[in-house]
Coordinates of C-alpha atoms and ligand atoms in Angstrom, one line a residue:
X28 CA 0.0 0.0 0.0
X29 CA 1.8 3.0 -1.6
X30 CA -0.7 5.6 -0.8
X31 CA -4.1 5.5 1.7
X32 CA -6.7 5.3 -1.3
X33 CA -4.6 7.8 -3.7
X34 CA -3.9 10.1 -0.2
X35 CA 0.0 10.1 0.0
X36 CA 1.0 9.4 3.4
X37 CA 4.3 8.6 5.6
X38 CA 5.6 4.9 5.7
X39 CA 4.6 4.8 9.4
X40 CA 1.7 5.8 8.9
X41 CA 0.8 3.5 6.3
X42 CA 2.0 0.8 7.8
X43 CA 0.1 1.9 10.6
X44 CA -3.3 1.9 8.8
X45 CA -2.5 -1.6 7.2
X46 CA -2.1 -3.2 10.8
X47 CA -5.7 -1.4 12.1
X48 CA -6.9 -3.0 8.6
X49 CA -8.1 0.3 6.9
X50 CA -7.7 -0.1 3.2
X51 CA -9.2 2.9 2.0
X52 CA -10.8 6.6 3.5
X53 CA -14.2 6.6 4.6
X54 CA -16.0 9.2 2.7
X55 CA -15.5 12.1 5.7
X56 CA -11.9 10.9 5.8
X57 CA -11.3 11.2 1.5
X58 CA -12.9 15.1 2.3
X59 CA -10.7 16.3 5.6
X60 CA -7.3 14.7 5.4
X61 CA -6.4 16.8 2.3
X62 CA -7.8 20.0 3.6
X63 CA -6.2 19.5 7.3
X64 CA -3.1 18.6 5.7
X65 CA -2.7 22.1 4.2
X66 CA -3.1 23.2 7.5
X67 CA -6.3 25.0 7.0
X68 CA -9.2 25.1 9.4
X69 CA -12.0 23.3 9.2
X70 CA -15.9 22.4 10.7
X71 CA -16.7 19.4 9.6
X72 CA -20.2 17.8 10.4
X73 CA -20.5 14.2 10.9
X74 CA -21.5 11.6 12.6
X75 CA -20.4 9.1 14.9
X76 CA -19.5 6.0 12.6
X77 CA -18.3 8.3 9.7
X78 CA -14.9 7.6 10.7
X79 CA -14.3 11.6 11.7
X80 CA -11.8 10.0 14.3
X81 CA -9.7 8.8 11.7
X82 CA -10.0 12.1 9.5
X83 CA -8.6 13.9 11.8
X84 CA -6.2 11.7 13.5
X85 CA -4.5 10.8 10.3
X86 CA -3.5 14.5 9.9
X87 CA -1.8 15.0 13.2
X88 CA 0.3 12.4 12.7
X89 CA 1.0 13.0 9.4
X90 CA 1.8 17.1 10.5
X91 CA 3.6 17.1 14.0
X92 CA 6.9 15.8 14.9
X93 CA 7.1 12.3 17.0
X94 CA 10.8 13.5 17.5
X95 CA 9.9 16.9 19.3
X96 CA 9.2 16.7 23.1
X97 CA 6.5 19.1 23.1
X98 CA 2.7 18.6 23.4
X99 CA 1.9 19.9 19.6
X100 CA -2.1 18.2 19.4
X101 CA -4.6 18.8 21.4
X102 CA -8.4 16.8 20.9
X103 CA -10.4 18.1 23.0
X104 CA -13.6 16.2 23.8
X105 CA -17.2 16.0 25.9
X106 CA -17.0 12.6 27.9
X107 CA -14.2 10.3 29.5
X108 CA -15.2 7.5 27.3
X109 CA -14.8 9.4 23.9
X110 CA -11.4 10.7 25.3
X111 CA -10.6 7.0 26.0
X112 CA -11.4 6.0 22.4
X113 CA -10.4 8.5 20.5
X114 CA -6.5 8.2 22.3
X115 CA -6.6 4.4 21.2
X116 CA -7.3 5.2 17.8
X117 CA -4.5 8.1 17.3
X118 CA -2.1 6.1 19.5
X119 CA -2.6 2.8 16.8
X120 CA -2.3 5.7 14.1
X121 CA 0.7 7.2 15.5
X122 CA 1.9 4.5 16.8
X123 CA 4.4 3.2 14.1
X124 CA 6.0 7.3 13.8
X125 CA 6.4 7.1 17.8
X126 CA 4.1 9.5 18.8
X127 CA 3.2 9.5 22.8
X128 CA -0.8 9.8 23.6
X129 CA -1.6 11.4 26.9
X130 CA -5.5 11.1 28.0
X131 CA -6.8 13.8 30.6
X132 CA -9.9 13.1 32.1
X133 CA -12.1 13.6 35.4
X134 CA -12.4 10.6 37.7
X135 CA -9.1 9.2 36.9
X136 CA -5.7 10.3 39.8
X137 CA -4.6 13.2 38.6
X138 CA -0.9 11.7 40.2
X139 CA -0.9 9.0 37.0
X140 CA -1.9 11.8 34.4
X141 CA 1.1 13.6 36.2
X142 CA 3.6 10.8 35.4
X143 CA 2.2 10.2 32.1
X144 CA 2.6 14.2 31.1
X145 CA 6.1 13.8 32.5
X146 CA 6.9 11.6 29.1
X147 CA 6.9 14.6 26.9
X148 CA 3.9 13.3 24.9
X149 CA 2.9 15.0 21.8
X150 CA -0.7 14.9 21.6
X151 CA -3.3 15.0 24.7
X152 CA -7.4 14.1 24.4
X153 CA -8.7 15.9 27.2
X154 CA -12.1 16.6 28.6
X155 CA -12.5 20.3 29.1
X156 CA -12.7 20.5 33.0
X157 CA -9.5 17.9 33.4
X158 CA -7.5 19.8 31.4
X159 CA -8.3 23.5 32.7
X160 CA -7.4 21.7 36.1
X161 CA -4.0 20.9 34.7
X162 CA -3.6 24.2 33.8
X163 CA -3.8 26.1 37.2
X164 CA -1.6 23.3 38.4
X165 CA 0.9 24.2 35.8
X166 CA 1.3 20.5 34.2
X167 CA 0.2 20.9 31.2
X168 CA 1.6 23.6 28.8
X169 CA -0.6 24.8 25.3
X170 CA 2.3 27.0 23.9
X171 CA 3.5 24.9 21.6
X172 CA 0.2 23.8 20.1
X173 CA 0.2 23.5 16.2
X174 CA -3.1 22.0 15.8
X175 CA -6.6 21.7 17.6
X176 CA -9.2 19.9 17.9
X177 CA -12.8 20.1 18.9
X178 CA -14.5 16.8 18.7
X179 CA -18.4 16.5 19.1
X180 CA -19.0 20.1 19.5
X181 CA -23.1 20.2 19.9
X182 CA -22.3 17.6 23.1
X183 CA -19.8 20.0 24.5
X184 CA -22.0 22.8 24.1
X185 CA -25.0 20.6 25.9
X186 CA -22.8 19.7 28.8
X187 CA -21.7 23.6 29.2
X188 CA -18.0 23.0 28.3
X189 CA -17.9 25.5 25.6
X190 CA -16.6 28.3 28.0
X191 CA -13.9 26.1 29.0
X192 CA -12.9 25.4 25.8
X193 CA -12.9 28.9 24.7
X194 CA -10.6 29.5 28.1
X195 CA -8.3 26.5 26.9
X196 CA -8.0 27.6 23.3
X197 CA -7.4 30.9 24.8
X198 CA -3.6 29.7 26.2
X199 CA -3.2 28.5 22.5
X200 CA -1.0 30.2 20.1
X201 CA -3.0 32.1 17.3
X202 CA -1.2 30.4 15.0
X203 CA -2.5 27.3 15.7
X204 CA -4.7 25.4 13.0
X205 CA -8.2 24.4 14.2
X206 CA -10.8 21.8 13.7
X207 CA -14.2 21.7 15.1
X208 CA -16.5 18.6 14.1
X209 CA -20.2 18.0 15.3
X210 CA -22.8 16.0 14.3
X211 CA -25.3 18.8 14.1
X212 CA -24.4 22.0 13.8
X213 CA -26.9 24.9 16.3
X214 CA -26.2 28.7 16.0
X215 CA -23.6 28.3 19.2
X216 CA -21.5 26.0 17.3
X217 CA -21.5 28.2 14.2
X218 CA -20.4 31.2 17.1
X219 CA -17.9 29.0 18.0
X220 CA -16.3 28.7 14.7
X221 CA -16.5 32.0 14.1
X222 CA -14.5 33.3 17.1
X223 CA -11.9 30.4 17.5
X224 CA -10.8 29.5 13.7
X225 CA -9.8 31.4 10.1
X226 CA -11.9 31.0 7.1
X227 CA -12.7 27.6 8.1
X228 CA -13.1 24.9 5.4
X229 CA -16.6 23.5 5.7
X230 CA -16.9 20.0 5.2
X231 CA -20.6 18.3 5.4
X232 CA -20.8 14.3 5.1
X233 CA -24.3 13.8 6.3
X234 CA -28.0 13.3 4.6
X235 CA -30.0 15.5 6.5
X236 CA -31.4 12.3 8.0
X237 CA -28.0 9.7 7.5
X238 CA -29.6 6.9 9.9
X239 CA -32.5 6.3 7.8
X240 CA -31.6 4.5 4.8
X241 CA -30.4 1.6 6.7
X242 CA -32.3 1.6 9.6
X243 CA -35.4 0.5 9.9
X244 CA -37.8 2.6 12.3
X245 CA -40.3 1.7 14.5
X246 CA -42.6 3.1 17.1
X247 CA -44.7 1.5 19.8
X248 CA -47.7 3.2 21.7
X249 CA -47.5 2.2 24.9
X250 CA -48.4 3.5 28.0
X251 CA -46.1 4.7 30.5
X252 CA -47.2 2.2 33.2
X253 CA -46.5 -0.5 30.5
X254 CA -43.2 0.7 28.8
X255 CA -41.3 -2.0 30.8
X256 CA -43.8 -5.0 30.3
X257 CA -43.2 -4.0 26.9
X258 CA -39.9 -4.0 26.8
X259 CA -39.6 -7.4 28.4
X260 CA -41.6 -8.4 25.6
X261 CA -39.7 -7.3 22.8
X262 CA -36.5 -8.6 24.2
X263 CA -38.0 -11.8 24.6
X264 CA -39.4 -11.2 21.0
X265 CA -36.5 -9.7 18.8
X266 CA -33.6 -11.1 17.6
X267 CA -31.7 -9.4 20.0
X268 CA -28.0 -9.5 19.2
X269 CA -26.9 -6.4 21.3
X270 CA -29.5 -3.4 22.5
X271 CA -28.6 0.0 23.8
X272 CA -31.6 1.1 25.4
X273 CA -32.0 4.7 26.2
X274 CA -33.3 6.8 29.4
X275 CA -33.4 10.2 29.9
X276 CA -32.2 10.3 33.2
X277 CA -29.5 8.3 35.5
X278 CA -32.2 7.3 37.9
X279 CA -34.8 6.3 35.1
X280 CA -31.6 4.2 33.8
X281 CA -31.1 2.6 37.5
X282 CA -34.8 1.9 38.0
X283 CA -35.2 0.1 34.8
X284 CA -31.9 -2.0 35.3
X285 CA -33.4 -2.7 38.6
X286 CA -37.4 -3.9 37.1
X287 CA -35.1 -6.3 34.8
X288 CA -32.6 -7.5 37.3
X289 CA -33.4 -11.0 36.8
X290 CA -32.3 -11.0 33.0
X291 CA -28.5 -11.7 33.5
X292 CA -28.6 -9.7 29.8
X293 CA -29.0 -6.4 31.3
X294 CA -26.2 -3.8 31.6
X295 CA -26.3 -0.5 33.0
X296 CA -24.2 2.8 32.3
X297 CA -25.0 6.3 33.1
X298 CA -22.7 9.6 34.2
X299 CA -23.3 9.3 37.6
X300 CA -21.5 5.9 37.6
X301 CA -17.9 5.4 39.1
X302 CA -14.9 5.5 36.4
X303 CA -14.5 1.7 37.4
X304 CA -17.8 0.7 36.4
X305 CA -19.0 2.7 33.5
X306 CA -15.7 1.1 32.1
X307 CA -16.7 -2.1 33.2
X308 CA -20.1 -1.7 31.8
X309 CA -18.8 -1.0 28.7
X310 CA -16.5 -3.9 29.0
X311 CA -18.9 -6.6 29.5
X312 CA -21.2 -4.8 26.7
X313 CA -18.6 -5.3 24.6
X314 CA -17.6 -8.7 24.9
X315 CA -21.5 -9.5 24.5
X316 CA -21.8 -10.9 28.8
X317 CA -24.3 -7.9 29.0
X318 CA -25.7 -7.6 25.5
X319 CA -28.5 -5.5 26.7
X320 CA -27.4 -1.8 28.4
X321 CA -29.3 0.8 29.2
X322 CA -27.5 3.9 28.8
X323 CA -28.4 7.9 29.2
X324 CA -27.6 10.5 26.1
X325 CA -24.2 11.7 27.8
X326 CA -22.7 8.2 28.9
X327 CA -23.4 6.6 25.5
X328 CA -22.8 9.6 22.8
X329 CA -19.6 9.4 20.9
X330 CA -18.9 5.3 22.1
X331 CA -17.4 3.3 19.2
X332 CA -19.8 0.4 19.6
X333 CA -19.7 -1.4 16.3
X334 CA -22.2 -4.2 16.4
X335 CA -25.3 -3.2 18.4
X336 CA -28.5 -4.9 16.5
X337 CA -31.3 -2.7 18.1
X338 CA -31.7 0.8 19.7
X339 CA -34.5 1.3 22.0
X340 CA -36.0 4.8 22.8
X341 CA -37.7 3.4 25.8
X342 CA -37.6 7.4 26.8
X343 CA -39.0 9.5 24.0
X344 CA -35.5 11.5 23.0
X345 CA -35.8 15.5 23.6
X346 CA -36.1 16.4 19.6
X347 CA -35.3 14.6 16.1
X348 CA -31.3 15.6 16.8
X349 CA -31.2 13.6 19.8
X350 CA -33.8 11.2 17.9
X351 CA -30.9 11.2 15.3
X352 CA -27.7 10.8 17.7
X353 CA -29.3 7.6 18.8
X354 CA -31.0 6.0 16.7
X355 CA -27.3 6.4 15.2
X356 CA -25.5 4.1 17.1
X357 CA -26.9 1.3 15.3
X358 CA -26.3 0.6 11.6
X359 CA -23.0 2.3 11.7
X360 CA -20.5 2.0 8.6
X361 CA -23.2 0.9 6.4
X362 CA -24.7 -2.5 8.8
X363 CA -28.4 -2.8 9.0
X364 CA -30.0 -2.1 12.5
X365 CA -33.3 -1.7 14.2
X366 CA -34.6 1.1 16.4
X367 CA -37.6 0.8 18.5
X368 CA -39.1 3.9 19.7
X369 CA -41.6 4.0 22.5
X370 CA -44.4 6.2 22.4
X371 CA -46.1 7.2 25.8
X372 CA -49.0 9.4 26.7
X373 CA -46.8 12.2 27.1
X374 CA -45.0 12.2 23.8
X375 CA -47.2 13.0 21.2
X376 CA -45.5 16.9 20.6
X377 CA -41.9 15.2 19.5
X378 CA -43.5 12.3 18.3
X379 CA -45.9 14.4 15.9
X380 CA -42.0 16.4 14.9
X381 CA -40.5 13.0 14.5
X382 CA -43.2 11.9 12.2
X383 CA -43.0 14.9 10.2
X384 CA -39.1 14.4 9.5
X385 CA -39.3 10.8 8.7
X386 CA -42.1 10.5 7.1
X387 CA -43.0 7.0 6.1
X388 CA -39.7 5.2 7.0
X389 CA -41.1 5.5 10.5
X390 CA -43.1 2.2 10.7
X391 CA -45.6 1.2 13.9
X392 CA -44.4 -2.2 15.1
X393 CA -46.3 -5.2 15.0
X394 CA -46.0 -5.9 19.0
X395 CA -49.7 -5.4 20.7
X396 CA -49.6 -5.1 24.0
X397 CA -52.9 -4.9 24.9
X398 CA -54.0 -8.1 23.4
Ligands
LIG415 P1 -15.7 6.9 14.2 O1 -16.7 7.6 13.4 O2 -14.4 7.7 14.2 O3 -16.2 6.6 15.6 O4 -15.3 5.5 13.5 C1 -16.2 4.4 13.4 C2 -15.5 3.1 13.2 O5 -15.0 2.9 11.9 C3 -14.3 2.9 14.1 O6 -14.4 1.6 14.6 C4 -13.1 3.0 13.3 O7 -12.0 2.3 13.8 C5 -13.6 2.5 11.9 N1 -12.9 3.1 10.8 C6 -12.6 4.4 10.6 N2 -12.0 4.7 9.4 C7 -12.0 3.5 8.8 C8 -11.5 3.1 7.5 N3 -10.9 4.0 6.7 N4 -11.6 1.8 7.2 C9 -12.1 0.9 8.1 N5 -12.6 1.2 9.3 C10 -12.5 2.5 9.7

């Protein structure tokens, strides 16, 4: 492999890419690597699946220098989890050019992020609060920045990070190239670009409504009282091969695991969790011993989870983005999926908006409760 689907890239990196078994850009990739390369800002919207990661870790190997001691990248993103992920992937990038991968996140000792930064890494991930923490302490120093990253904008703007990252971009240099990316893209975010980044390149790799083609939509009218009969039902029903099954809240998300504790299936992961076991969660979701985890929005947006067969909404989502971001994290890189939305007495307003946007390719399911 001479070139990364006609992109010319280093050796290491090459040989990098042909160990993680990437043969050729995803379609988000083929659009940002040769802009980001140039070194010109960009926003690109995408989502989750797209293989944004990639587009943009490919680039900061491919422009900073493994041989320079200096922190030189800096990914900023919303949850531990992401920042978790997103370091594996530029690690096994950079990994054959030497680069060093710090990760900076709340809920891990700040003492082992302390020895870690003392190894002259050249890129950090970070979540926003971590990281201004380092700061004031005077660990971690943004001078010699050359490029940054904001990865899954609209979720940092819904968690309230996007002061902080304004403040962290702030003891950047100006010089610095920039890179915002989001799956959907609300006045704030264009604010955001506006302020922080020069003539930005904008890069769109989205359908209005991406998830749709491949996934095939249901809804279910059930009362709230019955939501989790029905859900027993329909995992009993479905060919369930791995579920993500969303609540609104971290106590919703604890009350259902507990209604279901006697299906060994069930996992739970929500933000209010421990480190330890969110990770663990995630690990036994992963390896299929909990096939079945209920997750909130925060504790489950921006997770690389390849194979999950069904997503269901047993909380109506807050609007068609969230609707979206979901319903999402099924049928990624092109695999089939099924999402299950429930329906309750108190959803009609965004279920009436989610009709209107998907139109027929939102199909009632065949499950009746009630009979
Ligand atoms: P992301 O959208 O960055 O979360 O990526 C989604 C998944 O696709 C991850 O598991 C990546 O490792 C994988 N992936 C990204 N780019 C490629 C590629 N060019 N070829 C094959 N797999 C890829």
């Amino acid at each position: 492999m001479s070139t990364f689907g006609g992109l010319t890239l280093r050796p290491e990196t090459l040989r990098a890419l042909r160990q993680l078994g990437w043969t050729a850009p995803t379609p988000i990739q083929a659009r940002v690597i040769p802009v980001m390369m140039t070194g010109r800002d960009l926003v690109g919207q995408a989502q989750t699946g797209s293989g944004k990661t990639g587009a943009y870790a490919i680039p900061l190997v491919e422009r900073l220098n493994a041989t320079v001691r200096t922190l030189q990248g800096l990914v900023l993103v919303p949850t531990r989890e992401l920042a978790l992920q997103v370091s594996d992937e530029i690690r096994a990038i950079g990994r054959e050019a030497g680069f060093k991968v710090v990760t900076l996140f709340g809920g891990q000792s700040i003492e082992r992020q302390f020895a870690d930064l003392r190894r002259h890494p050249q890129i950090a991930v970070a979540t926003p609060g971590r990281l201004l923490d380092h700061l004031q302490r005077g660990t971690v120093r943004l001078s010699g920045v050359i490029i940054a990253i904001l990865d899954e904008g609209d979720r940092m703007l819904d968690m309230g990070f996007l002061p902080d990252v304004s403040r962290i971009l702030s003891q950047t240099p100006v010089s610095r190239q920039t890179a915002l990316f989001s799956a959907t893209m609300p006045t704030a975010i264009h604010a955001i670009a506006k302020q922080q980044m020069r003539d930005p390149v904008w890069v769109r790799i989205a359908t209005p409504m991406p998830t749709v083609e491949t996934v095939e939509q249901f809804y279910l009218e059930v009362a709230e009282e019955d939501k989790v009969r029905a859900l027993r039902r329909l995992l009993n029903k479905e060919e369930i091969e791995s579920a993500l099954v969303f609540r609104r809240t971290k106590h919703r998300a604890d009350r259902l695991a507990r209604a279901l504790r006697s299906d060994r299936r069930v996992g739970v992961l929500h933000g209010g969790m421990r480190q330890g076991a969110r990770l663990q969660a995630l690990r036994a979701f992963g390896e299929k011993r909990t096939p079945i985890l209920i997750a909130t929005n925060v504790a489950s947006r921006g997770l690389d989870l390849p194979e999950i067969s069904h997503v269901i909404n047993f909380d109506m989502p807050e609007d068609v983005e969230t609707y979206i971001h979901r319903v999402g994290r099924t049928a990624r890189m092109g695999r089939p999926g099924t999402a299950i939305t429930f329906v309750g007495q108190y959803d009609l307003e965004i279920f009436d908006q989610l009709q209107r946007q998907l139109g027929s390719s939102l199909k009632r399911h065949s499950l009746n409760l009630y009979r």
